[in-house]
Short mmCIF file of N, CA, C and O in Angstrom, two decimals:
data_model
loop_
_atom_site.label_atom_id
_atom_site.label_comp_id
_atom_site.label_asym_id
_atom_site.label_seq_id
_atom_site.Cartn_x
_atom_site.Cartn_y
_atom_site.Cartn_z
N GLU A 5 0.84 -1.20 0.00
CA GLU A 5 0.00 0.00 0.00
C GLU A 5 0.88 1.25 0.00
O GLU A 5 1.76 1.40 0.83
N VAL A 6 0.60 2.12 -0.95
CA VAL A 6 1.34 3.37 -1.03
C VAL A 6 0.93 4.29 0.13
O VAL A 6 -0.26 4.50 0.36
N GLN A 7 1.92 4.80 0.84
CA GLN A 7 1.63 5.69 1.96
C GLN A 7 2.59 6.86 1.97
O GLN A 7 3.78 6.71 1.66
N PHE A 8 2.05 8.02 2.34
CA PHE A 8 2.84 9.21 2.57
C PHE A 8 2.46 9.77 3.93
O PHE A 8 1.27 9.83 4.27
N VAL A 9 3.45 10.20 4.69
CA VAL A 9 3.20 10.85 5.98
C VAL A 9 3.93 12.18 5.98
O VAL A 9 5.16 12.22 5.94
N GLU A 10 3.14 13.25 6.01
CA GLU A 10 3.71 14.60 6.00
C GLU A 10 3.81 15.14 7.42
O GLU A 10 2.99 14.80 8.28
N SER A 11 4.78 15.99 7.65
CA SER A 11 4.94 16.62 8.96
C SER A 11 5.68 17.94 8.80
O SER A 11 6.23 18.22 7.72
N GLY A 12 5.69 18.72 9.87
CA GLY A 12 6.48 19.95 9.87
C GLY A 12 5.70 21.23 9.73
O GLY A 12 6.27 22.32 9.80
N GLY A 13 4.40 21.12 9.52
CA GLY A 13 3.60 22.32 9.40
C GLY A 13 3.46 23.05 10.73
O GLY A 13 3.90 22.57 11.78
N GLY A 14 2.87 24.22 10.67
CA GLY A 14 2.67 24.99 11.88
C GLY A 14 2.27 26.41 11.58
O GLY A 14 1.92 26.75 10.45
N LEU A 15 2.34 27.23 12.62
CA LEU A 15 2.00 28.64 12.51
C LEU A 15 3.29 29.45 12.47
O LEU A 15 4.18 29.28 13.32
N VAL A 16 3.39 30.33 11.51
CA VAL A 16 4.60 31.14 11.36
C VAL A 16 4.20 32.54 10.90
O VAL A 16 3.18 32.70 10.22
N GLN A 17 5.00 33.51 11.27
CA GLN A 17 4.73 34.88 10.81
C GLN A 17 5.22 35.06 9.38
O GLN A 17 6.14 34.36 8.92
N ALA A 18 4.60 35.99 8.70
CA ALA A 18 5.03 36.31 7.34
C ALA A 18 6.52 36.64 7.34
O ALA A 18 7.02 37.32 8.24
N GLY A 19 7.21 36.13 6.35
CA GLY A 19 8.65 36.30 6.26
C GLY A 19 9.44 35.17 6.89
O GLY A 19 10.66 35.08 6.69
N GLY A 20 8.77 34.34 7.64
CA GLY A 20 9.42 33.23 8.31
C GLY A 20 9.62 32.02 7.41
O GLY A 20 9.33 32.07 6.21
N SER A 21 10.11 30.95 8.03
CA SER A 21 10.43 29.72 7.28
C SER A 21 9.85 28.50 7.99
O SER A 21 9.67 28.50 9.20
N LEU A 22 9.57 27.50 7.19
CA LEU A 22 9.19 26.18 7.68
C LEU A 22 9.82 25.14 6.78
O LEU A 22 10.04 25.39 5.59
N ARG A 23 10.04 23.98 7.37
CA ARG A 23 10.57 22.86 6.59
C ARG A 23 9.61 21.69 6.74
O ARG A 23 9.43 21.16 7.85
N LEU A 24 9.00 21.29 5.65
CA LEU A 24 8.08 20.17 5.65
C LEU A 24 8.83 18.89 5.30
O LEU A 24 9.74 18.91 4.45
N SER A 25 8.42 17.81 5.93
CA SER A 25 9.03 16.51 5.66
C SER A 25 7.97 15.51 5.23
O SER A 25 6.79 15.63 5.58
N CYS A 26 8.41 14.53 4.48
CA CYS A 26 7.50 13.51 3.95
C CYS A 26 8.21 12.17 4.00
O CYS A 26 9.33 12.04 3.48
N ALA A 27 7.56 11.18 4.58
CA ALA A 27 8.08 9.81 4.60
C ALA A 27 7.17 8.96 3.73
O ALA A 27 5.95 8.97 3.91
N ALA A 28 7.77 8.25 2.80
CA ALA A 28 7.00 7.45 1.85
C ALA A 28 7.29 5.97 2.05
O ALA A 28 8.39 5.57 2.45
N SER A 29 6.28 5.14 1.73
CA SER A 29 6.46 3.70 1.82
C SER A 29 5.49 3.01 0.89
O SER A 29 4.54 3.61 0.39
N GLY A 30 5.74 1.73 0.65
CA GLY A 30 4.81 0.92 -0.13
C GLY A 30 5.05 0.91 -1.62
O GLY A 30 4.25 0.33 -2.37
N PHE A 31 6.12 1.55 -2.07
CA PHE A 31 6.45 1.53 -3.49
C PHE A 31 7.94 1.80 -3.64
O PHE A 31 8.62 2.16 -2.68
N THR A 32 8.44 1.60 -4.83
CA THR A 32 9.87 1.83 -5.10
C THR A 32 10.07 3.33 -5.29
O THR A 32 9.82 3.88 -6.36
N PHE A 33 10.53 3.97 -4.23
CA PHE A 33 10.56 5.43 -4.17
C PHE A 33 11.32 6.05 -5.33
O PHE A 33 10.84 7.01 -5.94
N ASP A 34 12.48 5.51 -5.67
CA ASP A 34 13.29 6.18 -6.68
C ASP A 34 12.82 5.91 -8.11
O ASP A 34 13.44 6.35 -9.06
N ASP A 35 11.69 5.21 -8.26
CA ASP A 35 11.07 5.05 -9.58
C ASP A 35 10.09 6.17 -9.90
O ASP A 35 9.59 6.25 -11.02
N TYR A 36 9.78 7.01 -8.92
CA TYR A 36 8.71 7.98 -9.08
C TYR A 36 9.17 9.40 -8.81
O TYR A 36 9.98 9.65 -7.91
N ALA A 37 8.62 10.32 -9.59
CA ALA A 37 8.75 11.73 -9.24
C ALA A 37 7.90 11.99 -8.00
O ALA A 37 6.83 11.40 -7.82
N ILE A 38 8.42 12.85 -7.14
CA ILE A 38 7.74 13.15 -5.88
C ILE A 38 7.51 14.65 -5.79
O ILE A 38 8.41 15.45 -6.11
N GLY A 39 6.33 15.02 -5.38
CA GLY A 39 6.02 16.44 -5.34
C GLY A 39 5.15 16.83 -4.17
O GLY A 39 4.77 16.00 -3.34
N TRP A 40 4.89 18.11 -4.11
CA TRP A 40 4.02 18.70 -3.09
C TRP A 40 2.93 19.51 -3.79
O TRP A 40 3.18 20.20 -4.78
N PHE A 41 1.75 19.41 -3.24
CA PHE A 41 0.70 20.31 -3.65
C PHE A 41 0.02 20.85 -2.40
O PHE A 41 0.24 20.34 -1.30
N ARG A 42 -0.77 21.89 -2.56
CA ARG A 42 -1.42 22.49 -1.41
C ARG A 42 -2.88 22.78 -1.70
O ARG A 42 -3.29 22.95 -2.85
N GLN A 43 -3.64 22.82 -0.65
CA GLN A 43 -5.07 23.08 -0.75
C GLN A 43 -5.43 24.12 0.29
O GLN A 43 -5.33 23.85 1.51
N ALA A 44 -5.82 25.28 -0.15
CA ALA A 44 -6.25 26.33 0.77
C ALA A 44 -7.77 26.34 0.81
O ALA A 44 -8.43 25.98 -0.17
N PRO A 45 -8.34 26.78 1.92
CA PRO A 45 -9.81 26.80 2.04
C PRO A 45 -10.44 27.64 0.92
O PRO A 45 -10.03 28.77 0.67
N GLY A 46 -11.41 27.04 0.25
CA GLY A 46 -12.12 27.76 -0.78
C GLY A 46 -11.37 27.93 -2.08
O GLY A 46 -11.84 28.62 -2.99
N LYS A 47 -10.21 27.32 -2.19
CA LYS A 47 -9.40 27.46 -3.41
C LYS A 47 -9.14 26.11 -4.04
O LYS A 47 -9.22 25.07 -3.39
N GLU A 48 -8.80 26.15 -5.31
CA GLU A 48 -8.46 24.91 -6.01
C GLU A 48 -7.10 24.41 -5.55
O GLU A 48 -6.24 25.18 -5.12
N ARG A 49 -6.91 23.13 -5.67
CA ARG A 49 -5.62 22.53 -5.37
C ARG A 49 -4.55 23.15 -6.28
O ARG A 49 -4.79 23.36 -7.47
N GLU A 50 -3.40 23.41 -5.71
CA GLU A 50 -2.31 24.02 -6.47
C GLU A 50 -1.06 23.15 -6.35
O GLU A 50 -0.58 22.88 -5.25
N GLY A 51 -0.54 22.74 -7.48
CA GLY A 51 0.73 22.03 -7.49
C GLY A 51 1.85 22.98 -7.10
O GLY A 51 1.94 24.08 -7.66
N VAL A 52 2.68 22.58 -6.16
CA VAL A 52 3.77 23.42 -5.68
C VAL A 52 5.11 23.01 -6.29
O VAL A 52 5.88 23.87 -6.73
N SER A 53 5.38 21.72 -6.32
CA SER A 53 6.66 21.26 -6.85
C SER A 53 6.53 19.82 -7.32
O SER A 53 5.59 19.10 -6.94
N CYS A 54 7.49 19.42 -8.15
CA CYS A 54 7.57 18.03 -8.59
C CYS A 54 9.03 17.79 -8.95
O CYS A 54 9.56 18.44 -9.87
N ILE A 55 9.68 16.88 -8.23
CA ILE A 55 11.10 16.61 -8.46
C ILE A 55 11.23 15.24 -9.11
O ILE A 55 10.66 14.25 -8.64
N SER A 56 11.97 15.18 -10.18
CA SER A 56 12.02 13.96 -10.98
C SER A 56 12.73 12.85 -10.24
O SER A 56 13.48 13.06 -9.28
N SER A 57 12.50 11.63 -10.72
CA SER A 57 13.15 10.47 -10.14
C SER A 57 14.53 10.25 -10.70
O SER A 57 15.35 9.55 -10.11
N SER A 58 14.80 10.84 -11.85
CA SER A 58 16.04 10.52 -12.55
C SER A 58 17.13 11.56 -12.38
O SER A 58 18.17 11.29 -11.78
N ASP A 59 16.88 12.76 -12.88
CA ASP A 59 17.95 13.75 -12.91
C ASP A 59 17.81 14.84 -11.85
O ASP A 59 18.61 15.78 -11.83
N GLY A 60 16.79 14.75 -11.00
CA GLY A 60 16.62 15.75 -9.95
C GLY A 60 16.05 17.06 -10.42
O GLY A 60 15.93 18.00 -9.64
N SER A 61 15.68 17.12 -11.71
CA SER A 61 15.09 18.37 -12.18
C SER A 61 13.77 18.60 -11.46
O SER A 61 13.05 17.66 -11.14
N THR A 62 13.47 19.85 -11.19
CA THR A 62 12.33 20.17 -10.34
C THR A 62 11.47 21.25 -10.95
O THR A 62 11.97 22.27 -11.42
N TYR A 63 10.18 21.00 -10.93
CA TYR A 63 9.20 22.00 -11.30
C TYR A 63 8.77 22.76 -10.04
O TYR A 63 8.60 22.14 -8.97
N TYR A 64 8.64 24.07 -10.16
CA TYR A 64 8.07 24.88 -9.10
C TYR A 64 6.95 25.74 -9.67
O TYR A 64 7.08 26.29 -10.77
N ALA A 65 5.90 25.88 -8.92
CA ALA A 65 4.87 26.83 -9.31
C ALA A 65 5.45 28.24 -9.27
O ALA A 65 6.32 28.54 -8.44
N ASP A 66 4.97 29.08 -10.15
CA ASP A 66 5.47 30.46 -10.19
C ASP A 66 5.29 31.16 -8.85
O ASP A 66 6.11 32.00 -8.46
N SER A 67 4.24 30.80 -8.14
CA SER A 67 3.92 31.46 -6.88
C SER A 67 4.95 31.17 -5.78
O SER A 67 5.01 31.90 -4.78
N VAL A 68 5.75 30.12 -5.94
CA VAL A 68 6.71 29.76 -4.90
C VAL A 68 8.15 29.79 -5.39
O VAL A 68 9.08 29.62 -4.60
N LYS A 69 8.34 30.01 -6.67
CA LYS A 69 9.68 29.96 -7.25
C LYS A 69 10.58 30.99 -6.58
O LYS A 69 10.20 32.14 -6.39
N GLY A 70 11.77 30.55 -6.22
CA GLY A 70 12.71 31.43 -5.54
C GLY A 70 12.56 31.47 -4.04
O GLY A 70 13.44 32.00 -3.33
N ARG A 71 11.47 30.93 -3.51
CA ARG A 71 11.24 30.91 -2.06
C ARG A 71 11.24 29.49 -1.50
O ARG A 71 11.63 29.28 -0.35
N PHE A 72 10.74 28.54 -2.27
CA PHE A 72 10.64 27.15 -1.82
C PHE A 72 11.70 26.31 -2.51
O PHE A 72 12.00 26.53 -3.69
N THR A 73 12.21 25.33 -1.79
CA THR A 73 13.16 24.38 -2.36
C THR A 73 12.74 22.97 -2.00
O THR A 73 12.60 22.64 -0.82
N ALA A 74 12.53 22.15 -3.02
CA ALA A 74 12.17 20.75 -2.82
C ALA A 74 13.40 19.88 -2.94
O ALA A 74 14.30 20.17 -3.74
N SER A 75 13.42 18.82 -2.16
CA SER A 75 14.52 17.86 -2.26
C SER A 75 14.00 16.47 -1.94
O SER A 75 12.89 16.32 -1.43
N ARG A 76 14.81 15.49 -2.24
CA ARG A 76 14.45 14.10 -1.95
C ARG A 76 15.69 13.33 -1.56
O ARG A 76 16.80 13.65 -2.00
N ASP A 77 15.49 12.30 -0.76
CA ASP A 77 16.57 11.40 -0.35
C ASP A 77 16.11 9.99 -0.69
O ASP A 77 15.30 9.39 0.03
N ASN A 78 16.61 9.46 -1.80
CA ASN A 78 16.16 8.15 -2.26
C ASN A 78 16.60 7.03 -1.32
O ASN A 78 15.97 5.98 -1.26
N ALA A 79 17.68 7.24 -0.60
CA ALA A 79 18.15 6.21 0.33
C ALA A 79 17.23 6.08 1.53
O ALA A 79 17.12 5.00 2.13
N LYS A 80 16.56 7.19 1.89
CA LYS A 80 15.69 7.18 3.07
C LYS A 80 14.21 7.20 2.72
O LYS A 80 13.36 7.19 3.62
N ASN A 81 13.90 7.26 1.43
CA ASN A 81 12.50 7.35 0.98
C ASN A 81 11.80 8.56 1.61
O ASN A 81 10.66 8.48 2.10
N THR A 82 12.48 9.67 1.60
CA THR A 82 11.91 10.89 2.16
C THR A 82 12.03 12.06 1.19
O THR A 82 12.85 12.05 0.27
N ALA A 83 11.19 13.04 1.44
CA ALA A 83 11.22 14.27 0.67
C ALA A 83 11.02 15.44 1.62
O ALA A 83 10.43 15.28 2.69
N THR A 84 11.56 16.58 1.24
CA THR A 84 11.38 17.77 2.06
C THR A 84 10.99 18.96 1.19
O THR A 84 11.24 18.97 -0.03
N LEU A 85 10.37 19.92 1.82
CA LEU A 85 10.04 21.17 1.17
C LEU A 85 10.47 22.29 2.11
O LEU A 85 9.84 22.49 3.16
N GLN A 86 11.54 22.98 1.76
CA GLN A 86 12.00 24.11 2.54
C GLN A 86 11.28 25.34 2.05
O GLN A 86 11.37 25.68 0.86
N MET A 87 10.59 26.00 2.95
CA MET A 87 9.78 27.16 2.57
C MET A 87 10.31 28.40 3.29
O MET A 87 10.29 28.45 4.52
N ASN A 88 10.78 29.34 2.52
CA ASN A 88 11.32 30.58 3.07
C ASN A 88 10.47 31.77 2.61
O ASN A 88 9.68 31.65 1.67
N SER A 89 10.65 32.87 3.29
CA SER A 89 9.93 34.11 2.94
C SER A 89 8.44 33.85 2.78
O SER A 89 7.82 34.25 1.79
N LEU A 90 7.89 33.18 3.76
CA LEU A 90 6.49 32.78 3.67
C LEU A 90 5.56 33.99 3.68
O LEU A 90 5.84 35.01 4.31
N LYS A 91 4.48 33.82 2.95
CA LYS A 91 3.47 34.86 2.81
C LYS A 91 2.13 34.34 3.31
O LYS A 91 1.89 33.11 3.29
N PRO A 92 1.24 35.22 3.72
CA PRO A 92 -0.09 34.75 4.15
C PRO A 92 -0.79 33.90 3.10
O PRO A 92 -1.51 32.95 3.44
N GLU A 93 -0.55 34.19 1.83
CA GLU A 93 -1.19 33.41 0.77
C GLU A 93 -0.62 32.01 0.63
O GLU A 93 -1.14 31.20 -0.15
N ASP A 94 0.43 31.70 1.37
CA ASP A 94 0.95 30.33 1.40
C ASP A 94 0.18 29.46 2.39
O ASP A 94 0.41 28.24 2.46
N THR A 95 -0.72 30.05 3.15
CA THR A 95 -1.52 29.29 4.10
C THR A 95 -2.35 28.24 3.39
O THR A 95 -3.10 28.53 2.46
N ALA A 96 -2.19 26.98 3.81
CA ALA A 96 -2.86 25.86 3.16
C ALA A 96 -2.48 24.58 3.89
O ALA A 96 -1.59 24.57 4.74
N VAL A 97 -3.15 23.51 3.52
CA VAL A 97 -2.70 22.17 3.90
C VAL A 97 -1.80 21.67 2.77
O VAL A 97 -2.19 21.73 1.60
N TYR A 98 -0.63 21.22 3.13
CA TYR A 98 0.36 20.76 2.16
C TYR A 98 0.42 19.24 2.16
O TYR A 98 0.46 18.59 3.21
N TYR A 99 0.44 18.69 0.96
CA TYR A 99 0.44 17.26 0.78
C TYR A 99 1.65 16.84 -0.05
O TYR A 99 2.04 17.53 -1.01
N CYS A 100 2.19 15.69 0.30
CA CYS A 100 3.27 15.06 -0.44
C CYS A 100 2.67 13.92 -1.26
O CYS A 100 1.76 13.22 -0.78
N ALA A 101 3.14 13.73 -2.49
CA ALA A 101 2.52 12.72 -3.35
C ALA A 101 3.47 12.32 -4.47
O ALA A 101 4.47 12.99 -4.73
N GLN A 102 3.12 11.23 -5.13
CA GLN A 102 3.75 10.94 -6.42
C GLN A 102 3.23 11.99 -7.41
O GLN A 102 2.08 12.39 -7.33
N CYS A 103 4.09 12.42 -8.29
CA CYS A 103 3.66 13.41 -9.27
C CYS A 103 4.10 12.99 -10.67
O CYS A 103 4.98 12.16 -10.83
N ARG A 104 3.43 13.56 -11.66
CA ARG A 104 3.77 13.26 -13.05
C ARG A 104 3.42 14.45 -13.92
O ARG A 104 2.46 15.17 -13.65
N ARG A 105 4.20 14.60 -14.94
CA ARG A 105 4.03 15.69 -15.88
C ARG A 105 3.17 15.21 -17.03
O ARG A 105 3.46 14.20 -17.64
N GLU A 106 2.11 15.94 -17.31
CA GLU A 106 1.22 15.62 -18.42
C GLU A 106 1.09 16.85 -19.32
O GLU A 106 1.28 17.97 -18.88
N VAL A 107 0.77 16.57 -20.56
CA VAL A 107 0.55 17.66 -21.52
C VAL A 107 -0.85 17.53 -22.08
O VAL A 107 -1.20 16.49 -22.66
N TYR A 108 -1.66 18.56 -21.89
CA TYR A 108 -3.02 18.57 -22.39
C TYR A 108 -3.15 19.72 -23.37
O TYR A 108 -3.01 20.89 -22.99
N SER A 109 -3.42 19.38 -24.62
CA SER A 109 -3.58 20.40 -25.68
C SER A 109 -2.42 21.39 -25.66
O SER A 109 -2.61 22.61 -25.78
N GLY A 110 -1.24 20.86 -25.50
CA GLY A 110 -0.05 21.70 -25.53
C GLY A 110 0.30 22.37 -24.22
O GLY A 110 1.33 23.04 -24.12
N LEU A 111 -0.56 22.22 -23.23
CA LEU A 111 -0.30 22.84 -21.93
C LEU A 111 0.24 21.81 -20.94
O LEU A 111 -0.32 20.71 -20.82
N VAL A 112 1.29 22.17 -20.23
CA VAL A 112 1.89 21.26 -19.25
C VAL A 112 1.13 21.38 -17.93
O VAL A 112 0.91 22.48 -17.42
N GLU A 113 0.74 20.24 -17.42
CA GLU A 113 0.09 20.18 -16.10
C GLU A 113 0.82 19.12 -15.27
O GLU A 113 1.36 18.15 -15.82
N TYR A 114 0.82 19.31 -13.97
CA TYR A 114 1.38 18.31 -13.07
C TYR A 114 0.25 17.67 -12.29
O TYR A 114 -0.58 18.36 -11.69
N GLU A 115 0.21 16.35 -12.33
CA GLU A 115 -0.81 15.58 -11.63
C GLU A 115 -0.18 14.93 -10.41
O GLU A 115 1.00 14.57 -10.43
N TYR A 116 -1.01 14.73 -9.38
CA TYR A 116 -0.52 14.17 -8.13
C TYR A 116 -1.37 12.97 -7.75
O TYR A 116 -2.61 13.01 -7.84
N ASP A 117 -0.70 11.91 -7.31
CA ASP A 117 -1.38 10.67 -6.95
C ASP A 117 -0.92 10.20 -5.58
O ASP A 117 0.23 10.34 -5.22
N HIS A 118 -1.83 9.56 -4.83
CA HIS A 118 -1.48 8.88 -3.58
C HIS A 118 -0.86 9.82 -2.56
O HIS A 118 0.33 9.74 -2.24
N TRP A 119 -1.60 10.72 -2.01
CA TRP A 119 -1.07 11.62 -1.01
C TRP A 119 -1.44 11.18 0.39
O TRP A 119 -2.31 10.32 0.59
N GLY A 120 -0.81 11.82 1.38
CA GLY A 120 -1.07 11.49 2.77
C GLY A 120 -2.15 12.36 3.38
O GLY A 120 -3.00 12.90 2.67
N GLN A 121 -2.08 12.52 4.70
CA GLN A 121 -3.12 13.28 5.41
C GLN A 121 -2.86 14.78 5.36
O GLN A 121 -3.73 15.58 5.69
N GLY A 122 -1.66 15.15 4.96
CA GLY A 122 -1.33 16.56 4.84
C GLY A 122 -0.83 17.16 6.14
O GLY A 122 -1.00 16.59 7.22
N THR A 123 -0.20 18.31 6.01
CA THR A 123 0.25 19.06 7.18
C THR A 123 -0.13 20.52 6.96
O THR A 123 0.07 21.08 5.88
N ARG A 124 -0.69 21.13 7.98
CA ARG A 124 -1.26 22.47 7.85
C ARG A 124 -0.19 23.53 8.09
O ARG A 124 0.54 23.49 9.09
N VAL A 125 -0.16 24.49 7.19
CA VAL A 125 0.74 25.64 7.31
C VAL A 125 -0.13 26.90 7.39
O VAL A 125 -0.98 27.12 6.53
N THR A 126 0.10 27.67 8.42
CA THR A 126 -0.62 28.93 8.59
C THR A 126 0.39 30.06 8.71
O THR A 126 1.27 30.01 9.58
N VAL A 127 0.27 31.03 7.84
CA VAL A 127 1.18 32.17 7.85
C VAL A 127 0.38 33.41 8.23
O VAL A 127 -0.55 33.80 7.54
N SER A 128 0.76 33.99 9.34
CA SER A 128 0.06 35.18 9.82
C SER A 128 0.72 36.45 9.30
O SER A 128 1.94 36.49 9.10
N SER A 129 -0.09 37.46 9.10
CA SER A 129 0.43 38.72 8.55
C SER A 129 0.90 39.66 9.65
O SER A 129 0.67 39.44 10.82
#
């Protein structure tokens, strides 16, 4: 059974930092791209990052580019999301998942599969 366990969320002031962690099990971790997405109340799910299984290349949403850094440790089956310069609009539940790049009518989209329970991030202004 594919499982993800996210941790590290919390309450932080704007401009602060948090480091999210993800432990994965139930599949061959280094065969899959791993990413993070977030869900804020009343908003659509937003893909945040997706780091490849092969060359470490990473997609970042424009909204987090330059502030967030995703990484993975294939030896430990873990992933992290370092979040700096946090903004109130980053408030959401963050999920770790398998991710994949798809192209629909010429547009690149990132899809996420098999996520955990999520970890809540609240950024106060």
